[in-house]
């Protein structure tokens, strides 16, 4: 996880320190337990590192300034070695001449370290990373690129690497293997970064490095060598993201802004793909024709966290709309349990970042078994999106808050489109039904917009419950995964224990938990399981629970069955998760704010989990 940024430009043209710190700020979602930066100035390396968030490093630099035309920086999410200044990157060799930043895990670091017997006294950290810099130094005979190449030929694991050397204050060497790294192409300046937002203020022209690439970057030139040792001209992609979207735009937190962006991001994900009036669907990126879809014997959906919850909803869609048996699996389980796959299996990987290590590994497993693969991703050019046969992008723009909100509803939207596309190709739903669902989807952005006009109402409820220690979230059918997602939102940003349950499972154990102290958040929107939900709420109420219910706006019955009703606009039951999740996002958000938690960067988490 960790984020890296590097800059090299004309002497005195721009302060590299400022560029790197601004870039790191945009990457803090990748990790924020420590940060550091290295520059070359007057042929000496200068390093500043700090524990905690980036602001600590910025303060340190303000007290002890450095400037240069070249810099590499890092924001860390600890894997090996606790968050401390010694373990913070950059790491340097004993003579302070070469310095590196690294994102990833060096799997054979202990082995490599034991081979560097004469250098053991030089190791200053407990990280897996430090061994790389000592190896580079060992191989360095005046050619930094060559020394990095030799080093990486010994390394097993994943890395995105930035390296600079005091002897060459005009060159950054970088490399990528299983961890994202992009090069930003400028005029008389060039950049490296783990992700696009870090560079958008400076350039929109980006090169996405491939696994095994090593690059030598100066202000005027970028030379990329592939894993076979051949020079490559990688395509420069122009990124059209609006940098303002990566800012808070007046909202107190990114998460709140991202919740409010959902009407637009859902609309963007639908636009150009569905035509409700004609009942037509056109997903250009998916090159599966009628025969291909008819040949799919079963679907496996693989993902982690919120993306897994979105995938769980899609089981109902693929089975009910397209009549294709569908299993949903947590990627970290799927990859180790020898699933039964065939060439007729379609494996759908869902990932906002497109970099989640377990999802990527599960996808590769599916590919190795000859399955067709399809990804639902938000980040263009990400590893998962590049490695699948088909990719459907969610057009959500940058999601900065660690808690997934607009990415989740974007993923759901893409899954609805896909399931209806398959249903249309298989003719497993009537034309009228497809039209009906497309119309329902098309109306969702306006309905969420209407609901969000009264978002503050959720804060009134949040204030009544923010001191509770445990919450239960109940749902059935398509809203069971939404209950799981609601509980995850609360856990991750407020640190309150919360569990999501299939409401029908209550009687089989969890009901024993219920007493006056536990609020129950129940999703009881109009559907064929509504009556069942009401019965489950009655059972909980009879045992003293306080019920907060999410209900359809035309429902008056729920007023007598619960203490608090949150009305959401009416919609078809299959489409309802797109709306019912929004109050759960807001409830978690307000509780977190009221508790004074760090909403956008909750403890122990990172936005993109690129380690297993
Ligand atoms: O980038 P991905 O969608 O692959 O990320 C998967 C999970 O790490 C992510 O959804 C995580 O659960 C979020 N923090 C949930 O809010």
mmCIF file of C-alpha atoms in Angstrom, residues 472 474 506 509-520 536-537 539-547:
data_model
loop_
_atom_site.group_PDB
_atom_site.id
_atom_site.type_symbol
_atom_site.label_atom_id
_atom_site.label_comp_id
_atom_site.label_asym_id
_atom_site.label_seq_id
_atom_site.Cartn_x
_atom_site.Cartn_y
_atom_site.Cartn_z
ATOM 1 C CA UNK A 472 -26.997 -4.990 14.170
ATOM 2 C CA UNK A 474 -30.642 -6.656 9.088
ATOM 3 C CA UNK A 506 -31.590 -14.084 13.593
ATOM 4 C CA UNK A 509 -28.337 -17.593 17.138
ATOM 5 C CA UNK A 510 -27.800 -13.836 16.906
ATOM 6 C CA UNK A 511 -31.158 -13.057 18.530
ATOM 7 C CA UNK A 512 -29.477 -14.029 21.807
ATOM 8 C CA UNK A 513 -27.472 -10.810 21.532
ATOM 9 C CA UNK A 514 -30.492 -8.562 21.513
ATOM 10 C CA UNK A 515 -31.331 -6.371 24.505
ATOM 11 C CA UNK A 516 -32.128 -2.693 25.113
ATOM 12 C CA UNK A 517 -28.562 -1.651 24.406
ATOM 13 C CA UNK A 518 -28.444 -2.771 20.775
ATOM 14 C CA UNK A 519 -29.920 -0.629 18.020
ATOM 15 C CA UNK A 520 -31.095 -2.576 14.997
ATOM 16 C CA UNK A 536 -38.086 -10.114 12.209
ATOM 17 C CA UNK A 537 -38.362 -6.528 13.459
ATOM 18 C CA UNK A 539 -39.152 -10.333 17.184
ATOM 19 C CA UNK A 540 -36.287 -7.969 17.893
ATOM 20 C CA UNK A 541 -38.608 -5.333 19.346
ATOM 21 C CA UNK A 542 -40.182 -7.908 21.659
ATOM 22 C CA UNK A 543 -36.684 -8.385 23.114
ATOM 23 C CA UNK A 544 -36.196 -4.711 23.825
ATOM 24 C CA UNK A 545 -34.236 -3.602 20.737
ATOM 25 C CA UNK A 546 -34.584 -0.107 19.330
ATOM 26 C CA UNK A 547 -35.375 -0.277 15.636
#
